[in-house]
Rosetta silent file (secondary structure, phi, psi, omega in degrees, C-alpha in Angstrom):
SEQUENCE: MAALDAKKAHLHAAAGRELYIRLPPEAGDGYARLIRSLYGMRDAPQLWEAYLAQKLRDLGFRRGRANACTYSLPARRLKGIVHGDDLTFIGKMKDLQWLHKELEQRVLMKLVGVLGSSSTELQEIRVLNRVIRWGATGISYEAAPRHAENLQSMLPAGSQPLSSPGVKRPGQSRGRLDPQAEAAQEASQ
SCORE:     score description
SCORE:     0.000 S_00000001
   1 L     0.000  131.566  179.140   -6.859   -6.713    6.896 S_00000001
   2 E  -116.158  136.112  174.253   -7.780   -3.031    6.634 S_00000001
   3 E  -110.243  126.840 -178.728   -7.325   -0.833    3.587 S_00000001
   4 E  -121.910  149.782  179.749   -7.074    2.907    4.233 S_00000001
   5 E  -131.476  121.362  177.643   -6.864    5.797    1.798 S_00000001
   6 E   -80.834  123.894  179.100   -5.416    9.194    2.720 S_00000001
   7 L   -87.845  138.754  179.275   -7.471   11.946    1.118 S_00000001
   8 L    51.121   45.655 -172.146   -5.659   15.007   -0.263 S_00000001
   9 H   -53.341  -49.138 -173.921   -2.444   13.402    0.957 S_00000001
  10 H   -65.867  -20.044 -178.854    0.048   15.914   -0.450 S_00000001
  11 H   -78.992   -9.935 -179.657   -1.757   18.835    1.193 S_00000001
  12 L   -74.891  -35.549 -173.603   -0.990   17.537    4.712 S_00000001
  13 L   -81.503  145.335  175.292    2.748   18.161    4.600 S_00000001
  14 E   -69.336  148.445  178.056    4.332   21.570    5.096 S_00000001
  15 L   -61.695  138.761 -176.699    6.083   23.018    2.048 S_00000001
  16 L   -90.576   -5.150 -178.790    9.740   22.045    2.061 S_00000001
  17 L  -152.085  166.714  179.373   10.952   25.185    0.291 S_00000001
  18 L   -79.441  119.156 -176.108    9.927   28.767   -0.331 S_00000001
  19 L  -142.394  134.504 -179.430    7.550   28.719   -3.268 S_00000001
  20 E  -116.934  145.968  176.651    5.142   31.343   -4.590 S_00000001
  21 E  -124.944  152.594  176.524    2.173   30.903   -6.871 S_00000001
  22 E   -85.351  130.800 -179.726    0.223   33.396   -8.916 S_00000001
  23 L   -83.659  146.947  176.129   -3.342   33.788   -7.731 S_00000001
  24 L   -70.331  160.210 -178.018   -6.213   33.834  -10.202 S_00000001
  25 H   -53.694  -38.206 -179.143   -8.069   37.154  -10.686 S_00000001
  26 H   -69.947  -11.429  178.352  -11.001   35.987   -8.537 S_00000001
  27 H  -108.461   12.453  176.034   -8.595   35.412   -5.628 S_00000001
  28 L   116.619   -9.811  175.924   -6.932   38.808   -5.749 S_00000001
  29 L    53.335   42.143  177.404   -4.690   38.530   -8.826 S_00000001
  30 L  -128.074 -150.283  178.017   -1.463   38.619   -6.832 S_00000001
  31 E  -123.109  151.430  179.025    1.094   36.161   -5.541 S_00000001
  32 E  -140.833  144.456  177.300    0.990   33.975   -2.444 S_00000001
  33 E   -86.871  133.331  177.376    3.566   31.886   -0.633 S_00000001
  34 L   -77.498  133.264  174.431    2.652   28.227   -0.190 S_00000001
  35 L  -107.177  -13.275  177.302    2.772   26.988    3.380 S_00000001
  36 E  -120.687  155.755  174.929    1.594   23.472    2.470 S_00000001
  37 L   -64.277  153.484 -176.399    2.762   21.048   -0.135 S_00000001
  38 L  -134.114  139.646  175.807    0.717   21.092   -3.321 S_00000001
  39 L   -53.928  138.412 -179.595   -0.032   18.395   -5.892 S_00000001
  40 L    99.263  -19.163  175.666    2.233   18.870   -8.875 S_00000001
  41 L   -72.643  141.270 -178.611    5.241   20.037   -6.862 S_00000001
  42 L   -59.362  -34.982 -176.374    8.266   17.852   -7.513 S_00000001
  43 L   -95.134    4.747 -177.884    8.859   17.273   -3.822 S_00000001
  44 H   -59.783  -46.886  179.089    5.181   16.734   -2.837 S_00000001
  45 H   -61.899  -40.622  179.776    5.342   12.906   -2.771 S_00000001
  46 H   -65.448  -40.951  179.138    8.549   12.944   -0.722 S_00000001
  47 H   -65.712  -40.344  177.589    7.095   15.486    1.738 S_00000001
  48 H   -63.322  -45.584 -178.583    3.896   13.410    2.139 S_00000001
  49 H   -60.538  -42.500  178.715    5.889   10.222    2.708 S_00000001
  50 H   -67.289  -38.914  178.965    8.006   11.916    5.403 S_00000001
  51 H   -62.270  -50.388 -179.465    4.881   13.413    7.020 S_00000001
  52 H   -64.649  -41.227  178.815    3.075   10.052    7.180 S_00000001
  53 H   -57.560  -41.626  179.376    6.212    8.242    8.368 S_00000001
  54 H   -66.669  -40.751  179.105    6.468   10.685   11.276 S_00000001
  55 H   -63.202  -40.207  178.412    2.783   10.254   12.176 S_00000001
  56 H   -68.511  -39.462  176.436    3.211    6.459   12.209 S_00000001
  57 H   -63.364  -38.446  178.070    6.383    6.750   14.322 S_00000001
  58 H   -60.367  -28.878  178.413    4.463    9.002   16.733 S_00000001
  59 L   -84.785   -3.810  177.786    2.007    6.107   17.174 S_00000001
  60 L   103.011    2.712 -179.462    4.899    3.755   17.980 S_00000001
  61 L   -71.284  147.922  173.729    5.364    2.093   14.588 S_00000001
  62 E  -106.133  137.458  179.293    8.764    0.910   13.471 S_00000001
  63 E   -85.890  143.898  179.721    9.767    1.396    9.865 S_00000001
  64 L   -63.837  144.871  178.582   11.126   -1.566    7.919 S_00000001
  65 L   -82.297  -43.096 -178.169   14.886   -1.727    7.434 S_00000001
  66 L   -79.151  -27.992 -179.326   14.864   -3.606    4.149 S_00000001
  67 L  -141.485  113.336 -176.055   11.829   -1.760    2.790 S_00000001
  68 L   -70.327   -5.539  178.440   10.943    1.724    4.034 S_00000001
  69 L   -88.352   -4.047 -178.392    7.322    1.232    2.889 S_00000001
  70 E  -104.609  146.674 -178.661    6.670   -1.367    5.594 S_00000001
  71 E  -138.667  148.953  175.628    5.694   -0.627    9.191 S_00000001
  72 E  -142.497  149.014  175.596    5.104   -2.717   12.295 S_00000001
  73 E  -129.948   87.248 -175.358    3.779   -2.110   15.778 S_00000001
  74 H   -54.380  -36.491 -177.554    4.740   -5.212   17.787 S_00000001
  75 H   -59.752  -30.928  179.475    2.784   -4.161   20.893 S_00000001
  76 H  -111.464    3.454  179.897   -0.464   -4.435   18.894 S_00000001
  77 L    55.869   41.696  176.347    0.790   -7.009   16.374 S_00000001
  78 E  -101.951  138.735  175.905    0.019   -4.670   13.470 S_00000001
  79 E  -136.105  142.936 -177.519    1.947   -4.849   10.205 S_00000001
  80 E  -155.024  168.842  178.213    1.415   -2.731    7.159 S_00000001
  81 E  -129.084  139.175  176.173    2.518   -1.425    3.806 S_00000001
  82 E  -116.939  130.707  175.685    2.245    2.133    2.539 S_00000001
  83 E  -133.230   99.451 -176.736    2.117    2.920   -1.170 S_00000001
  84 L    63.956 -117.490  179.659    1.622    6.619   -1.798 S_00000001
  85 L  -101.078    9.574  179.161   -1.696    7.495   -0.174 S_00000001
  86 E  -105.031  128.338 -179.467   -2.831    3.854    0.158 S_00000001
  87 E  -121.631  134.066  177.223   -2.226    2.020    3.441 S_00000001
  88 E  -129.120  123.249 -178.007   -2.850   -1.686    4.030 S_00000001
  89 E  -128.815  147.331  173.887   -2.508   -3.164    7.527 S_00000001
  90 E  -116.879  148.596  179.740   -3.104   -6.586    9.032 S_00000001
  91 L   162.634 -174.271  177.519   -3.967   -7.304   12.641 S_00000001
  92 L   -72.966  151.147 -176.791   -6.856   -7.951   15.007 S_00000001
  93 H   -52.943  -45.962 -177.626  -10.060   -5.995   14.395 S_00000001
  94 H   -62.893  -34.011  179.694   -9.797   -3.952   17.615 S_00000001
  95 H   -76.543  -35.012  175.846   -6.241   -2.917   16.714 S_00000001
  96 H   -66.263  -38.890  177.033   -7.182   -2.028   13.137 S_00000001
  97 H   -65.563  -40.983  176.494  -10.027    0.112   14.490 S_00000001
  98 H   -59.097  -46.886 -179.104   -7.593    1.795   16.901 S_00000001
  99 H   -60.409  -46.339  179.687   -5.200    2.530   14.018 S_00000001
 100 H   -59.988  -45.175 -179.804   -7.964    4.013   11.864 S_00000001
 101 H   -61.786  -44.342 -178.919   -9.185    6.203   14.739 S_00000001
 102 H   -67.272  -43.676 -179.675   -5.660    7.432   15.537 S_00000001
 103 H   -68.189  -35.034  179.920   -4.738    8.154   11.918 S_00000001
 104 H   -62.241  -27.421  178.021   -8.067    9.884   11.323 S_00000001
 105 L   -76.636  -17.576 -175.107   -7.125   12.417   14.012 S_00000001
 106 L  -111.697  -25.422 -173.709   -3.890   13.259   12.170 S_00000001
 107 L  -140.295  143.469  173.893   -4.729   12.757    8.486 S_00000001
 108 L   -67.988  104.627 -167.641   -7.881   13.061    6.398 S_00000001
 109 E  -125.878  137.866  176.335   -8.378    9.274    6.136 S_00000001
 110 E  -116.069  132.175  173.821  -10.998    7.036    4.558 S_00000001
 111 E   -83.152  110.477  179.943  -11.476    3.413    5.569 S_00000001
 112 E   -69.576  -41.284  177.919  -11.810    1.606    2.240 S_00000001
 113 E   166.336  167.023  177.652  -12.806   -1.610    3.987 S_00000001
 114 E  -121.049  125.203 -179.797  -11.871   -4.457    6.279 S_00000001
 115 E   -94.440  132.656  179.513  -11.333   -7.909    4.830 S_00000001
 116 L  -179.655 -173.573 -172.985  -12.150  -10.874    7.051 S_00000001
 117 L   -93.952  -14.342 -176.713  -14.330  -13.857    7.874 S_00000001
 118 L   -80.053  165.936 -177.655  -17.077  -12.258    9.973 S_00000001
 119 L   -69.205  -18.340  179.378  -20.401  -11.072    8.578 S_00000001
 120 L   -89.658   -6.925 -178.235  -19.448   -7.424    9.228 S_00000001
 121 L  -104.443  154.907  179.211  -16.251   -7.691    7.196 S_00000001
 122 E   -75.493  149.961  176.515  -15.839   -7.697    3.422 S_00000001
 123 L   -96.357  -13.246 -179.361  -15.035  -10.908    1.586 S_00000001
 124 E  -147.954  140.349 -178.527  -13.379   -9.045   -1.289 S_00000001
 125 E  -147.265  150.090  175.811  -11.513   -5.760   -1.458 S_00000001
 126 E  -104.290  127.967  175.527   -9.515   -3.800   -4.042 S_00000001
 127 E  -130.105  119.735 -177.871   -6.099   -2.495   -3.065 S_00000001
 128 L    52.689   42.653  179.470   -4.077   -0.694   -5.742 S_00000001
 129 L    62.730   20.269  173.196   -6.469   -2.121   -8.359 S_00000001
 130 E  -110.921  144.148 -178.068   -5.735   -5.677   -7.247 S_00000001
 131 E   -95.342  126.896  175.849   -8.465   -7.905   -5.905 S_00000001
 132 E  -116.514  127.489 -176.929   -7.872   -9.582   -2.534 S_00000001
 133 E  -119.593  143.961  172.865  -10.418  -12.226   -1.489 S_00000001
 134 E  -101.893  122.156 -179.675  -11.129  -13.957    1.792 S_00000001
 135 E  -133.461 -178.762 -178.251  -12.214  -17.538    1.176 S_00000001
 136 L   -61.694  -29.685 -177.840  -12.584  -20.888    2.878 S_00000001
 137 L   -97.231    1.481  179.461   -8.979  -21.795    2.029 S_00000001
 138 E   127.268 -154.446 -177.318   -7.472  -18.448    3.010 S_00000001
 139 E   -99.668  133.354  174.676   -6.613  -15.213    1.247 S_00000001
 140 E  -117.500  150.794 -174.253   -6.149  -15.053   -2.512 S_00000001
 141 E  -127.119  126.008 -178.115   -4.557  -12.206   -4.430 S_00000001
 142 E  -114.106  134.208  178.896   -5.389  -11.403   -8.036 S_00000001
 143 L   -63.121  160.140  177.656   -3.221   -9.232  -10.242 S_00000001
 144 L   -59.099  128.698 -177.061   -4.644   -6.039  -11.649 S_00000001
 145 H   -53.179  -40.495 -178.890   -6.887   -7.067  -14.569 S_00000001
 146 H   -62.997  -40.478 -179.897   -5.313   -4.506  -16.903 S_00000001
 147 H   -66.713  -41.585  178.634   -1.807   -5.841  -16.198 S_00000001
 148 H   -62.158  -42.188  178.514   -2.882   -9.430  -16.797 S_00000001
 149 H   -63.907  -42.683  179.015   -4.475   -8.427  -20.123 S_00000001
 150 H   -61.359  -45.469  179.015   -1.334   -6.516  -21.158 S_00000001
 151 H   -63.662  -43.307 -179.801    0.896   -9.486  -20.361 S_00000001
 152 H   -60.645  -39.944 -178.087   -1.416  -11.917  -22.151 S_00000001
 153 H   -68.838  -21.537 -179.752   -1.408   -9.756  -25.301 S_00000001
 154 H   -86.460  -15.199 -177.723    2.432   -9.824  -25.396 S_00000001
 155 L   -80.073  141.884  175.221    2.692  -13.623  -25.292 S_00000001
 156 L   -65.811  151.468  179.866    2.976  -15.573  -28.528 S_00000001
 157 L   -57.994  136.807  177.499   -0.042  -17.722  -29.388 S_00000001
 158 L    80.362    4.756 -179.210    0.058  -21.147  -27.720 S_00000001
 159 L   -72.279  151.836 -177.745    2.693  -20.190  -25.136 S_00000001
 160 L  -104.613  145.113  178.036    2.607  -21.957  -21.774 S_00000001
 161 L   -69.965  153.670  176.909    2.814  -20.247  -18.362 S_00000001
 162 L   -97.974  156.853  174.625    5.939  -20.673  -16.251 S_00000001
 163 L  -123.974  168.474  177.962    6.012  -21.728  -12.651 S_00000001
 164 L   -68.295  147.229  176.994    8.488  -21.160   -9.862 S_00000001
 165 L   -56.785  136.033  177.958   11.389  -23.613   -9.696 S_00000001
 166 L    85.375   -4.999  179.422   10.481  -26.615   -7.576 S_00000001
 167 L  -104.953  124.475 -177.561    6.725  -25.970   -7.864 S_00000001
 168 L   -74.428  130.785  175.540    4.777  -28.547   -9.823 S_00000001
 169 L   -86.343  153.584  174.634    2.519  -27.153  -12.557 S_00000001
 170 L   -57.857  132.841  179.334   -0.857  -28.737  -13.272 S_00000001
 171 L    86.156   -3.876  179.986   -0.306  -31.565  -15.738 S_00000001
 172 L   -76.591  141.223 -179.432    3.442  -31.803  -15.026 S_00000001
 173 L   -68.403  164.979 -178.878    4.808  -35.338  -14.741 S_00000001
 174 L   -83.178   15.233 -179.226    6.057  -36.655  -11.419 S_00000001
 175 L   -65.943 -175.424 -178.436    9.593  -36.753  -12.762 S_00000001
 176 L   -70.168  158.444  175.452   12.578  -35.017  -11.259 S_00000001
 177 L   -73.978  163.138  175.551   12.867  -31.248  -10.993 S_00000001
 178 L   -65.553  157.897 -173.580   15.189  -29.408  -13.324 S_00000001
 179 H   -56.831  -40.204 -179.986   18.815  -29.326  -12.033 S_00000001
 180 H   -65.233  -43.524 -179.820   18.708  -25.689  -10.849 S_00000001
 181 H   -65.418  -38.531  178.653   15.481  -26.200   -8.906 S_00000001
 182 H   -63.254  -42.929  179.542   16.849  -29.416   -7.409 S_00000001
 183 H   -64.878  -41.450  179.373   20.025  -27.650   -6.251 S_00000001
 184 H   -64.282  -39.677  179.672   18.020  -24.780   -4.732 S_00000001
 185 H   -66.286  -41.762  178.568   15.764  -27.231   -2.906 S_00000001
 186 H   -65.322  -38.929 -179.215   18.745  -29.165   -1.514 S_00000001
 187 H   -65.839  -31.828 -178.191   20.465  -25.937   -0.396 S_00000001
 188 H   -79.903  -11.336 -178.163   17.370  -24.837    1.542 S_00000001
 189 L   -94.941    0.000    0.000   17.182  -28.087    3.523 S_00000001
């Protein structure tokens, strides 16, 4: 898994409308027309997203139908998610390196790290302030610490965590599942 970060993302896209800014005195004290998108513009995130989507399509990626933030390149077995200027892709090391090299030619891109089992790969990485770890039993995903603390502070004292229907919690008896979970399990079989 590779985590990539686009630097100065909004500045890559061309301005989507005619917009002028006032220059500071040290820059001539006049007005200038923007030719690139600028942080703070209402349409800057949308312009960046369209710019990156086009660059990924140029490389052969297909955009997800159900979620436009997902991309896949079947020929290289790469799959990824884009969230703003953060990109996370899974695939073989040689294909992840190819992707980084190709994107670096089109976008100011930083490789945050590659998660994996070899000695040259990281065993832990942060993506969107969440910790993803590579361990002996597979990949584990930890929620953002701040979010977990916020949720914990909202719970009444002594409250118990919930689990997904049909999933046994530690300490739960071997009795039957609740009726809704039982029906869902039967429907899926």
